[in-house]
């Protein structure tokens, strides 16, 4: 409870310390003439009110009991000031400048928002630091959080999602494969042999045991392609097999494609992508709550594309690492990839072929095709740790 003071002769006003004010205590519609003093105290400046009339007691309020007004600029420094006192009413101070001067002299500290509005350099620095922290969080923090949280996603949930997704595609985009049964069997046997020889350093999540299954489908919609579903289900299209046969690349090229898809599953990219999207939406909804929905949508889309490209690069790294471990040549995979993307092969060692419009790859879900082909052509990439099959 605030301490009340007995009525006493009003003290002489001390320059810069006692301020003239009107006190509306809520008991009367008329303001009482008072002297106000702001004094140092342990928990922050306290407010002392001494009535200039003979009726009633004075008042002493702790720092937390006063809603200390902020200063927003010099243009309002000489205006009258209204100070809320909670259940004790309000004060109307004649000079805002003297009030703030007395508050500062008593050890009062400005709030962060007030300091930012008074100093454009501080505001600019604070804004730049906030943007930098947000960018670093999206670039490194969100993927790191998603990578760790993915280990807690049940494989049963992944498999259920995969079954539902495959069933929907079978009814719309996929048709039964026309590959001969013997051809499918031969590729499955090579696929199973590859799975049996994945070294421990390439297994991202200890104890994670996907239920591997290779499916073959025909599809006019996606053409020469391969898909990886969470939990271990993979699809290879007839057109991809036909394209490898057309260019006489052998099954090593197709095994390289499957190694890339195995990388998506081993690194749990589908689960990580879902977590990344959830975190991204939550943070952007808070950071951009007062910004146009189009800005928020653009920010979410571009960041999601960046995560997708990182997952593709990581699957490339896994493919290179696994093929190197199993002593498989990655050059046929580079040629198959060039045929799929219609990208020229590198003209010399380390020089990537370029696809028209490659400068817009930052708007794509996949990294630059020419650079990826060059990496597979050489069997290594600067961004890859080929011991673990991860991005450096």
mmCIF file of C-alpha atoms in Angstrom:
data_model
loop_
_atom_site.group_PDB
_atom_site.id
_atom_site.type_symbol
_atom_site.label_atom_id
_atom_site.label_comp_id
_atom_site.label_asym_id
_atom_site.label_seq_id
_atom_site.Cartn_x
_atom_site.Cartn_y
_atom_site.Cartn_z
ATOM 1 C CA UNK A 1 0.000 0.000 0.000
ATOM 2 C CA UNK A 2 1.310 3.488 -0.752
ATOM 3 C CA UNK A 3 2.474 5.501 2.232
ATOM 4 C CA UNK A 4 0.367 8.575 3.003
ATOM 5 C CA UNK A 5 1.897 11.636 4.591
ATOM 6 C CA UNK A 6 0.254 13.821 7.166
ATOM 7 C CA UNK A 7 -0.772 17.287 6.044
ATOM 8 C CA UNK A 8 2.053 19.762 6.563
ATOM 9 C CA UNK A 9 2.984 23.191 5.297
ATOM 10 C CA UNK A 10 3.931 22.920 1.662
ATOM 11 C CA UNK A 11 7.680 22.846 1.137
ATOM 12 C CA UNK A 12 9.322 25.564 -0.857
ATOM 13 C CA UNK A 13 9.722 24.555 -4.426
ATOM 14 C CA UNK A 14 13.279 23.565 -5.244
ATOM 15 C CA UNK A 15 14.399 24.391 -8.800
ATOM 16 C CA UNK A 16 14.459 21.275 -10.948
ATOM 17 C CA UNK A 17 13.084 19.067 -8.146
ATOM 18 C CA UNK A 18 9.560 20.101 -7.107
ATOM 19 C CA UNK A 19 7.108 20.495 -9.965
ATOM 20 C CA UNK A 20 3.721 22.153 -10.041
ATOM 21 C CA UNK A 21 0.802 19.931 -11.054
ATOM 22 C CA UNK A 22 -2.905 19.300 -10.717
ATOM 23 C CA UNK A 23 -3.916 16.030 -9.050
ATOM 24 C CA UNK A 24 -7.211 14.430 -10.053
ATOM 25 C CA UNK A 25 -7.592 11.825 -7.318
ATOM 26 C CA UNK A 26 -10.927 10.397 -8.494
ATOM 27 C CA UNK A 27 -12.717 11.593 -5.366
ATOM 28 C CA UNK A 28 -13.548 14.999 -6.803
ATOM 29 C CA UNK A 29 -14.027 16.399 -10.285
ATOM 30 C CA UNK A 30 -11.756 19.307 -9.446
ATOM 31 C CA UNK A 31 -7.994 19.054 -9.640
ATOM 32 C CA UNK A 32 -5.980 19.732 -6.496
ATOM 33 C CA UNK A 33 -2.913 21.922 -6.755
ATOM 34 C CA UNK A 34 0.117 19.927 -5.654
ATOM 35 C CA UNK A 35 3.892 19.878 -5.728
ATOM 36 C CA UNK A 36 5.415 16.768 -7.237
ATOM 37 C CA UNK A 37 8.854 15.390 -6.479
ATOM 38 C CA UNK A 38 10.630 12.492 -8.188
ATOM 39 C CA UNK A 39 13.128 10.937 -5.803
ATOM 40 C CA UNK A 40 15.704 8.139 -6.216
ATOM 41 C CA UNK A 41 14.694 4.749 -4.791
ATOM 42 C CA UNK A 42 15.963 1.160 -4.857
ATOM 43 C CA UNK A 43 13.399 -0.112 -7.371
ATOM 44 C CA UNK A 44 13.529 2.994 -9.558
ATOM 45 C CA UNK A 45 12.440 6.601 -8.993
ATOM 46 C CA UNK A 46 9.475 7.061 -6.660
ATOM 47 C CA UNK A 47 6.826 9.776 -6.897
ATOM 48 C CA UNK A 48 6.019 12.080 -3.945
ATOM 49 C CA UNK A 49 2.899 14.264 -4.068
ATOM 50 C CA UNK A 50 2.384 17.117 -1.580
ATOM 51 C CA UNK A 51 -0.965 18.991 -1.685
ATOM 52 C CA UNK A 52 -0.784 22.800 -1.552
ATOM 53 C CA UNK A 53 -4.149 23.015 0.215
ATOM 54 C CA UNK A 54 -4.834 22.003 3.763
ATOM 55 C CA UNK A 55 -7.230 19.164 2.947
ATOM 56 C CA UNK A 56 -6.071 15.542 2.709
ATOM 57 C CA UNK A 57 -2.772 13.771 2.955
ATOM 58 C CA UNK A 58 0.190 13.602 0.644
ATOM 59 C CA UNK A 59 1.081 10.478 -1.302
ATOM 60 C CA UNK A 60 4.234 8.474 -1.996
ATOM 61 C CA UNK A 61 4.096 5.947 -4.848
ATOM 62 C CA UNK A 62 6.719 3.330 -5.698
ATOM 63 C CA UNK A 63 8.100 3.150 -9.220
ATOM 64 C CA UNK A 64 5.867 0.229 -10.225
ATOM 65 C CA UNK A 65 2.713 2.118 -9.194
ATOM 66 C CA UNK A 66 3.213 4.904 -11.730
ATOM 67 C CA UNK A 67 2.781 4.647 -15.477
ATOM 68 C CA UNK A 68 5.825 6.725 -16.325
ATOM 69 C CA UNK A 69 5.195 8.544 -19.629
ATOM 70 C CA UNK A 70 7.655 8.187 -22.492
ATOM 71 C CA UNK A 71 9.389 10.925 -24.438
ATOM 72 C CA UNK A 72 8.956 10.611 -28.203
ATOM 73 C CA UNK A 73 10.836 13.651 -29.409
ATOM 74 C CA UNK A 74 11.855 17.205 -28.734
ATOM 75 C CA UNK A 75 8.816 18.594 -30.506
ATOM 76 C CA UNK A 76 6.593 17.725 -27.512
ATOM 77 C CA UNK A 77 9.136 18.535 -24.794
ATOM 78 C CA UNK A 78 7.298 21.674 -23.487
ATOM 79 C CA UNK A 79 3.741 20.354 -23.623
ATOM 80 C CA UNK A 80 1.682 19.563 -20.583
ATOM 81 C CA UNK A 81 1.951 15.987 -19.443
ATOM 82 C CA UNK A 82 -0.646 13.598 -18.034
ATOM 83 C CA UNK A 83 0.620 10.859 -15.728
ATOM 84 C CA UNK A 84 -1.573 7.873 -14.814
ATOM 85 C CA UNK A 85 -1.417 6.832 -11.152
ATOM 86 C CA UNK A 86 -3.651 3.754 -11.316
ATOM 87 C CA UNK A 87 -6.214 3.732 -8.516
ATOM 88 C CA UNK A 88 -4.934 7.115 -7.314
ATOM 89 C CA UNK A 89 -6.110 8.993 -10.385
ATOM 90 C CA UNK A 90 -3.963 11.151 -12.651
ATOM 91 C CA UNK A 91 -1.529 14.055 -12.546
ATOM 92 C CA UNK A 92 -1.476 16.945 -14.974
ATOM 93 C CA UNK A 93 2.056 18.334 -14.968
ATOM 94 C CA UNK A 94 2.579 21.846 -16.287
ATOM 95 C CA UNK A 95 6.002 21.214 -17.857
ATOM 96 C CA UNK A 96 6.818 17.914 -19.524
ATOM 97 C CA UNK A 97 10.443 19.031 -19.971
ATOM 98 C CA UNK A 98 10.915 19.566 -16.229
ATOM 99 C CA UNK A 99 9.235 16.233 -15.485
ATOM 100 C CA UNK A 100 11.598 14.282 -17.734
ATOM 101 C CA UNK A 101 14.590 16.212 -16.419
ATOM 102 C CA UNK A 102 13.625 15.348 -12.833
ATOM 103 C CA UNK A 103 13.024 11.722 -13.782
ATOM 104 C CA UNK A 104 16.456 11.431 -15.378
ATOM 105 C CA UNK A 105 18.123 13.121 -12.395
ATOM 106 C CA UNK A 106 16.481 10.596 -10.064
ATOM 107 C CA UNK A 107 18.071 7.719 -11.979
ATOM 108 C CA UNK A 108 15.167 6.884 -14.270
ATOM 109 C CA UNK A 109 15.989 4.900 -17.396
ATOM 110 C CA UNK A 110 14.257 5.220 -20.712
ATOM 111 C CA UNK A 111 12.591 2.152 -22.169
ATOM 112 C CA UNK A 112 14.075 0.525 -25.252
ATOM 113 C CA UNK A 113 11.198 1.685 -27.468
ATOM 114 C CA UNK A 114 11.684 5.276 -26.274
ATOM 115 C CA UNK A 115 15.434 5.226 -26.897
ATOM 116 C CA UNK A 116 14.875 3.798 -30.378
ATOM 117 C CA UNK A 117 12.414 6.533 -31.292
ATOM 118 C CA UNK A 118 14.693 9.276 -30.005
ATOM 119 C CA UNK A 119 17.831 8.075 -31.798
ATOM 120 C CA UNK A 120 17.651 7.188 -35.502
ATOM 121 C CA UNK A 121 21.142 5.680 -35.441
ATOM 122 C CA UNK A 122 20.155 3.339 -32.631
ATOM 123 C CA UNK A 123 16.899 2.504 -34.422
ATOM 124 C CA UNK A 124 18.762 1.791 -37.656
ATOM 125 C CA UNK A 125 21.263 -0.409 -35.840
ATOM 126 C CA UNK A 126 18.531 -2.255 -33.970
ATOM 127 C CA UNK A 127 16.608 -2.860 -37.219
ATOM 128 C CA UNK A 128 19.716 -4.106 -39.022
ATOM 129 C CA UNK A 129 20.583 -6.423 -36.134
ATOM 130 C CA UNK A 130 17.018 -7.783 -36.044
ATOM 131 C CA UNK A 131 17.015 -8.473 -39.774
ATOM 132 C CA UNK A 132 20.420 -10.151 -39.525
ATOM 133 C CA UNK A 133 19.298 -12.360 -36.643
ATOM 134 C CA UNK A 134 16.129 -13.283 -38.525
ATOM 135 C CA UNK A 135 18.106 -14.193 -41.654
ATOM 136 C CA UNK A 136 20.604 -16.258 -39.647
ATOM 137 C CA UNK A 137 17.765 -18.038 -37.887
ATOM 138 C CA UNK A 138 16.093 -18.934 -41.181
ATOM 139 C CA UNK A 139 19.377 -19.884 -42.840
ATOM 140 C CA UNK A 140 20.897 -21.938 -40.036
ATOM 141 C CA UNK A 141 18.587 -22.097 -37.027
ATOM 142 C CA UNK A 142 15.441 -23.479 -38.637
ATOM 143 C CA UNK A 143 17.218 -26.283 -40.578
ATOM 144 C CA UNK A 144 19.170 -27.192 -37.441
ATOM 145 C CA UNK A 145 15.994 -27.393 -35.354
ATOM 146 C CA UNK A 146 14.230 -29.420 -38.060
ATOM 147 C CA UNK A 147 17.172 -31.823 -38.355
ATOM 148 C CA UNK A 148 17.044 -32.569 -34.635
ATOM 149 C CA UNK A 149 13.264 -32.760 -34.320
ATOM 150 C CA UNK A 150 12.952 -35.123 -37.295
ATOM 151 C CA UNK A 151 14.449 -37.941 -35.234
ATOM 152 C CA UNK A 152 11.289 -37.935 -33.096
ATOM 153 C CA UNK A 153 8.897 -38.360 -36.043
ATOM 154 C CA UNK A 154 7.498 -41.934 -35.889
ATOM 155 C CA UNK A 155 8.257 -44.028 -38.947
ATOM 156 C CA UNK A 156 4.689 -45.362 -38.791
ATOM 157 C CA UNK A 157 3.431 -41.845 -39.455
ATOM 158 C CA UNK A 158 5.837 -41.494 -42.408
ATOM 159 C CA UNK A 159 4.707 -44.779 -43.915
ATOM 160 C CA UNK A 160 1.040 -43.862 -43.546
ATOM 161 C CA UNK A 161 1.633 -40.541 -45.313
ATOM 162 C CA UNK A 162 3.519 -42.372 -48.080
ATOM 163 C CA UNK A 163 0.745 -44.893 -48.632
ATOM 164 C CA UNK A 164 -1.871 -42.160 -48.864
ATOM 165 C CA UNK A 165 0.240 -40.073 -51.251
ATOM 166 C CA UNK A 166 1.044 -43.041 -53.504
ATOM 167 C CA UNK A 167 -2.613 -44.088 -53.588
ATOM 168 C CA UNK A 168 -3.646 -40.589 -54.696
ATOM 169 C CA UNK A 169 -0.963 -40.475 -57.401
ATOM 170 C CA UNK A 170 -1.947 -43.934 -58.639
ATOM 171 C CA UNK A 171 -5.429 -42.642 -59.201
ATOM 172 C CA UNK A 172 -4.359 -39.478 -61.035
ATOM 173 C CA UNK A 173 -0.753 -39.180 -62.257
ATOM 174 C CA UNK A 174 0.532 -42.753 -62.340
ATOM 175 C CA UNK A 175 -0.275 -45.785 -64.464
ATOM 176 C CA UNK A 176 0.907 -49.352 -64.138
ATOM 177 C CA UNK A 177 4.450 -49.882 -65.368
ATOM 178 C CA UNK A 178 4.954 -51.499 -68.759
ATOM 179 C CA UNK A 179 8.505 -52.597 -67.951
ATOM 180 C CA UNK A 180 8.986 -56.352 -68.314
ATOM 181 C CA UNK A 181 8.914 -58.232 -65.018
ATOM 182 C CA UNK A 182 12.472 -59.455 -65.596
ATOM 183 C CA UNK A 183 13.708 -55.872 -66.029
ATOM 184 C CA UNK A 184 11.965 -54.777 -62.839
ATOM 185 C CA UNK A 185 13.425 -57.750 -60.957
ATOM 186 C CA UNK A 186 16.971 -56.997 -62.159
ATOM 187 C CA UNK A 187 16.726 -53.363 -61.032
ATOM 188 C CA UNK A 188 15.224 -54.360 -57.672
ATOM 189 C CA UNK A 189 18.080 -56.779 -57.070
ATOM 190 C CA UNK A 190 20.653 -54.065 -57.821
ATOM 191 C CA UNK A 191 18.694 -51.689 -55.588
ATOM 192 C CA UNK A 192 18.645 -54.186 -52.685
ATOM 193 C CA UNK A 193 22.371 -54.850 -53.096
ATOM 194 C CA UNK A 194 23.016 -51.104 -52.864
ATOM 195 C CA UNK A 195 20.913 -50.855 -49.690
ATOM 196 C CA UNK A 196 22.807 -53.738 -48.103
ATOM 197 C CA UNK A 197 26.096 -51.858 -48.435
ATOM 198 C CA UNK A 198 25.332 -48.429 -46.953
ATOM 199 C CA UNK A 199 28.219 -47.670 -44.564
ATOM 200 C CA UNK A 200 27.408 -46.522 -41.035
ATOM 201 C CA UNK A 201 28.759 -42.951 -41.468
ATOM 202 C CA UNK A 202 26.139 -42.374 -44.188
ATOM 203 C CA UNK A 203 23.242 -43.315 -41.900
ATOM 204 C CA UNK A 204 22.086 -39.923 -40.632
ATOM 205 C CA UNK A 205 19.761 -41.054 -37.822
ATOM 206 C CA UNK A 206 20.917 -43.886 -35.591
ATOM 207 C CA UNK A 207 18.223 -46.537 -35.172
ATOM 208 C CA UNK A 208 16.174 -45.256 -38.118
ATOM 209 C CA UNK A 209 15.109 -48.271 -40.200
ATOM 210 C CA UNK A 210 13.118 -47.353 -43.321
ATOM 211 C CA UNK A 211 10.888 -50.009 -44.852
ATOM 212 C CA UNK A 212 12.450 -49.977 -48.314
ATOM 213 C CA UNK A 213 10.281 -50.642 -51.352
ATOM 214 C CA UNK A 214 10.976 -49.838 -55.002
ATOM 215 C CA UNK A 215 7.933 -49.305 -57.219
ATOM 216 C CA UNK A 216 7.764 -48.808 -60.985
ATOM 217 C CA UNK A 217 5.172 -46.583 -62.627
ATOM 218 C CA UNK A 218 4.421 -45.009 -65.984
ATOM 219 C CA UNK A 219 3.528 -41.320 -65.997
ATOM 220 C CA UNK A 220 2.982 -38.828 -68.792
ATOM 221 C CA UNK A 221 2.702 -36.064 -66.196
ATOM 222 C CA UNK A 222 6.175 -36.283 -64.631
ATOM 223 C CA UNK A 223 8.000 -38.096 -67.440
ATOM 224 C CA UNK A 224 11.548 -39.316 -66.722
ATOM 225 C CA UNK A 225 11.704 -38.991 -62.971
ATOM 226 C CA UNK A 226 12.091 -40.686 -59.596
ATOM 227 C CA UNK A 227 10.342 -39.925 -56.324
ATOM 228 C CA UNK A 228 11.146 -40.682 -52.699
ATOM 229 C CA UNK A 229 8.375 -40.919 -50.106
ATOM 230 C CA UNK A 230 9.077 -40.743 -46.368
ATOM 231 C CA UNK A 231 9.674 -44.059 -44.672
ATOM 232 C CA UNK A 232 11.374 -45.872 -47.574
ATOM 233 C CA UNK A 233 8.934 -46.021 -50.521
ATOM 234 C CA UNK A 234 10.472 -45.037 -53.876
ATOM 235 C CA UNK A 235 9.101 -44.772 -57.406
ATOM 236 C CA UNK A 236 11.089 -44.981 -60.659
ATOM 237 C CA UNK A 237 9.271 -44.133 -63.888
ATOM 238 C CA UNK A 238 9.398 -46.112 -67.116
ATOM 239 C CA UNK A 239 10.539 -42.980 -68.966
ATOM 240 C CA UNK A 240 13.633 -42.717 -66.757
ATOM 241 C CA UNK A 241 14.581 -46.315 -67.532
ATOM 242 C CA UNK A 242 13.921 -45.751 -71.228
ATOM 243 C CA UNK A 243 16.038 -42.578 -71.262
ATOM 244 C CA UNK A 244 19.006 -44.405 -69.721
ATOM 245 C CA UNK A 245 18.618 -47.203 -72.259
ATOM 246 C CA UNK A 246 18.338 -44.729 -75.138
ATOM 247 C CA UNK A 247 21.673 -43.125 -74.251
ATOM 248 C CA UNK A 248 23.247 -46.521 -73.459
ATOM 249 C CA UNK A 249 24.233 -45.425 -69.961
ATOM 250 C CA UNK A 250 23.738 -48.766 -68.244
ATOM 251 C CA UNK A 251 22.106 -49.486 -64.916
ATOM 252 C CA UNK A 252 24.771 -47.605 -62.941
ATOM 253 C CA UNK A 253 23.129 -44.370 -64.057
ATOM 254 C CA UNK A 254 19.753 -45.563 -62.764
ATOM 255 C CA UNK A 255 21.355 -46.747 -59.516
ATOM 256 C CA UNK A 256 22.798 -43.269 -59.135
ATOM 257 C CA UNK A 257 19.289 -41.829 -59.433
ATOM 258 C CA UNK A 258 18.059 -44.274 -56.798
ATOM 259 C CA UNK A 259 21.034 -43.403 -54.556
ATOM 260 C CA UNK A 260 19.911 -39.750 -54.711
ATOM 261 C CA UNK A 261 16.388 -40.760 -53.652
ATOM 262 C CA UNK A 262 17.794 -42.990 -50.890
ATOM 263 C CA UNK A 263 19.582 -39.878 -49.646
ATOM 264 C CA UNK A 264 16.276 -38.035 -49.315
ATOM 265 C CA UNK A 265 14.903 -40.848 -47.169
ATOM 266 C CA UNK A 266 18.028 -41.398 -45.054
ATOM 267 C CA UNK A 267 18.200 -37.662 -44.300
ATOM 268 C CA UNK A 268 14.434 -37.606 -43.627
ATOM 269 C CA UNK A 269 13.974 -34.605 -45.880
ATOM 270 C CA UNK A 270 10.186 -34.909 -46.065
ATOM 271 C CA UNK A 271 9.771 -34.748 -42.285
ATOM 272 C CA UNK A 272 12.353 -31.992 -42.011
ATOM 273 C CA UNK A 273 10.611 -29.979 -44.728
ATOM 274 C CA UNK A 274 7.315 -30.197 -42.836
ATOM 275 C CA UNK A 275 8.981 -29.020 -39.608
ATOM 276 C CA UNK A 276 10.831 -26.228 -41.424
ATOM 277 C CA UNK A 277 7.600 -25.009 -42.978
ATOM 278 C CA UNK A 278 5.820 -25.054 -39.619
ATOM 279 C CA UNK A 279 8.596 -23.112 -37.867
ATOM 280 C CA UNK A 280 8.865 -20.695 -40.788
ATOM 281 C CA UNK A 281 5.146 -19.918 -40.797
ATOM 282 C CA UNK A 282 5.082 -19.421 -37.034
ATOM 283 C CA UNK A 283 8.067 -17.048 -36.955
ATOM 284 C CA UNK A 284 7.024 -15.052 -40.021
ATOM 285 C CA UNK A 285 3.491 -14.659 -38.714
ATOM 286 C CA UNK A 286 4.953 -12.979 -35.623
ATOM 287 C CA UNK A 287 7.689 -11.003 -37.385
ATOM 288 C CA UNK A 288 5.474 -9.799 -40.251
ATOM 289 C CA UNK A 289 2.140 -9.579 -38.476
ATOM 290 C CA UNK A 290 1.628 -5.948 -39.501
ATOM 291 C CA UNK A 291 2.991 -6.357 -43.028
ATOM 292 C CA UNK A 292 1.029 -7.092 -46.176
ATOM 293 C CA UNK A 293 0.056 -10.715 -46.660
ATOM 294 C CA UNK A 294 1.791 -10.652 -50.043
ATOM 295 C CA UNK A 295 5.110 -9.819 -48.368
ATOM 296 C CA UNK A 296 4.650 -12.639 -45.868
ATOM 297 C CA UNK A 297 3.717 -15.058 -48.657
ATOM 298 C CA UNK A 298 6.751 -14.069 -50.753
ATOM 299 C CA UNK A 299 9.081 -14.437 -47.762
ATOM 300 C CA UNK A 300 7.686 -17.871 -46.939
ATOM 301 C CA UNK A 301 7.895 -19.050 -50.552
ATOM 302 C CA UNK A 302 11.475 -17.927 -51.148
ATOM 303 C CA UNK A 303 12.691 -19.386 -47.865
ATOM 304 C CA UNK A 304 10.947 -22.686 -48.555
ATOM 305 C CA UNK A 305 12.623 -22.837 -51.969
ATOM 306 C CA UNK A 306 15.998 -22.316 -50.306
ATOM 307 C CA UNK A 307 15.338 -25.237 -47.934
ATOM 308 C CA UNK A 308 14.277 -27.419 -50.879
ATOM 309 C CA UNK A 309 17.492 -26.628 -52.778
ATOM 310 C CA UNK A 310 19.538 -27.492 -49.695
ATOM 311 C CA UNK A 311 17.798 -30.866 -49.437
ATOM 312 C CA UNK A 312 18.511 -31.579 -53.109
ATOM 313 C CA UNK A 313 22.185 -30.705 -52.676
ATOM 314 C CA UNK A 314 22.375 -32.954 -49.634
ATOM 315 C CA UNK A 315 20.798 -35.848 -51.560
ATOM 316 C CA UNK A 316 23.403 -35.248 -54.284
ATOM 317 C CA UNK A 317 26.144 -35.478 -51.657
ATOM 318 C CA UNK A 318 24.720 -38.754 -50.362
ATOM 319 C CA UNK A 319 24.527 -40.168 -53.879
ATOM 320 C CA UNK A 320 28.165 -39.281 -54.602
ATOM 321 C CA UNK A 321 29.325 -40.684 -51.261
ATOM 322 C CA UNK A 322 27.417 -43.959 -51.645
ATOM 323 C CA UNK A 323 28.505 -44.487 -55.245
ATOM 324 C CA UNK A 324 32.124 -43.773 -54.331
ATOM 325 C CA UNK A 325 31.895 -46.275 -51.452
ATOM 326 C CA UNK A 326 30.482 -48.913 -53.787
ATOM 327 C CA UNK A 327 33.087 -48.051 -56.468
ATOM 328 C CA UNK A 328 30.478 -46.941 -58.999
ATOM 329 C CA UNK A 329 31.227 -44.413 -61.734
ATOM 330 C CA UNK A 330 29.195 -41.210 -61.350
ATOM 331 C CA UNK A 331 29.761 -40.038 -64.949
ATOM 332 C CA UNK A 332 26.842 -42.033 -66.405
ATOM 333 C CA UNK A 333 24.607 -40.382 -63.804
ATOM 334 C CA UNK A 334 25.877 -36.960 -64.939
ATOM 335 C CA UNK A 335 24.951 -37.819 -68.548
ATOM 336 C CA UNK A 336 21.522 -39.075 -67.533
ATOM 337 C CA UNK A 337 20.924 -35.961 -65.480
ATOM 338 C CA UNK A 338 21.953 -33.822 -68.457
ATOM 339 C CA UNK A 339 19.495 -35.701 -70.663
ATOM 340 C CA UNK A 340 16.654 -35.304 -68.154
ATOM 341 C CA UNK A 341 17.210 -31.566 -67.675
ATOM 342 C CA UNK A 342 18.255 -30.927 -71.279
ATOM 343 C CA UNK A 343 21.401 -29.234 -70.009
ATOM 344 C CA UNK A 344 24.703 -29.308 -71.964
ATOM 345 C CA UNK A 345 27.482 -31.427 -70.510
ATOM 346 C CA UNK A 346 30.556 -29.590 -69.182
ATOM 347 C CA UNK A 347 32.874 -28.613 -72.031
ATOM 348 C CA UNK A 348 35.988 -29.087 -69.876
ATOM 349 C CA UNK A 349 36.995 -30.342 -66.445
ATOM 350 C CA UNK A 350 35.321 -28.227 -63.759
ATOM 351 C CA UNK A 351 33.395 -26.075 -66.263
ATOM 352 C CA UNK A 352 29.661 -26.499 -65.871
ATOM 353 C CA UNK A 353 27.233 -26.558 -68.735
ATOM 354 C CA UNK A 354 24.542 -23.920 -68.467
ATOM 355 C CA UNK A 355 20.859 -24.211 -69.047
ATOM 356 C CA UNK A 356 18.971 -21.233 -70.436
ATOM 357 C CA UNK A 357 17.607 -19.127 -67.585
ATOM 358 C CA UNK A 358 19.956 -20.663 -64.991
ATOM 359 C CA UNK A 359 20.330 -17.236 -63.410
ATOM 360 C CA UNK A 360 16.846 -17.680 -61.966
ATOM 361 C CA UNK A 361 17.699 -20.913 -60.120
ATOM 362 C CA UNK A 362 17.135 -19.122 -56.819
ATOM 363 C CA UNK A 363 13.435 -19.273 -57.745
ATOM 364 C CA UNK A 364 13.658 -23.037 -58.295
ATOM 365 C CA UNK A 365 13.174 -25.979 -55.954
ATOM 366 C CA UNK A 366 16.449 -27.456 -57.276
ATOM 367 C CA UNK A 367 20.017 -26.093 -57.462
ATOM 368 C CA UNK A 368 21.617 -25.043 -60.742
ATOM 369 C CA UNK A 369 21.518 -27.996 -63.125
ATOM 370 C CA UNK A 370 24.825 -27.231 -64.822
ATOM 371 C CA UNK A 371 26.744 -27.163 -61.565
ATOM 372 C CA UNK A 372 25.160 -30.403 -60.392
ATOM 373 C CA UNK A 373 26.054 -32.163 -63.637
ATOM 374 C CA UNK A 374 29.636 -30.905 -63.353
ATOM 375 C CA UNK A 375 29.831 -32.254 -59.795
ATOM 376 C CA UNK A 376 28.607 -35.698 -60.844
ATOM 377 C CA UNK A 377 30.949 -35.618 -63.818
ATOM 378 C CA UNK A 378 33.922 -35.123 -61.481
ATOM 379 C CA UNK A 379 32.491 -37.294 -58.695
ATOM 380 C CA UNK A 380 32.979 -34.661 -56.023
ATOM 381 C CA UNK A 381 31.672 -31.276 -54.885
ATOM 382 C CA UNK A 382 33.093 -28.571 -52.639
ATOM 383 C CA UNK A 383 29.893 -28.395 -50.563
ATOM 384 C CA UNK A 384 29.846 -32.156 -49.901
ATOM 385 C CA UNK A 385 31.420 -34.169 -47.118
ATOM 386 C CA UNK A 386 31.776 -37.480 -48.941
ATOM 387 C CA UNK A 387 32.577 -39.329 -45.725
ATOM 388 C CA UNK A 388 29.118 -38.659 -44.265
ATOM 389 C CA UNK A 389 27.127 -37.772 -47.384
ATOM 390 C CA UNK A 390 26.119 -34.437 -45.866
ATOM 391 C CA UNK A 391 26.542 -30.790 -46.710
ATOM 392 C CA UNK A 392 29.609 -29.219 -45.171
#
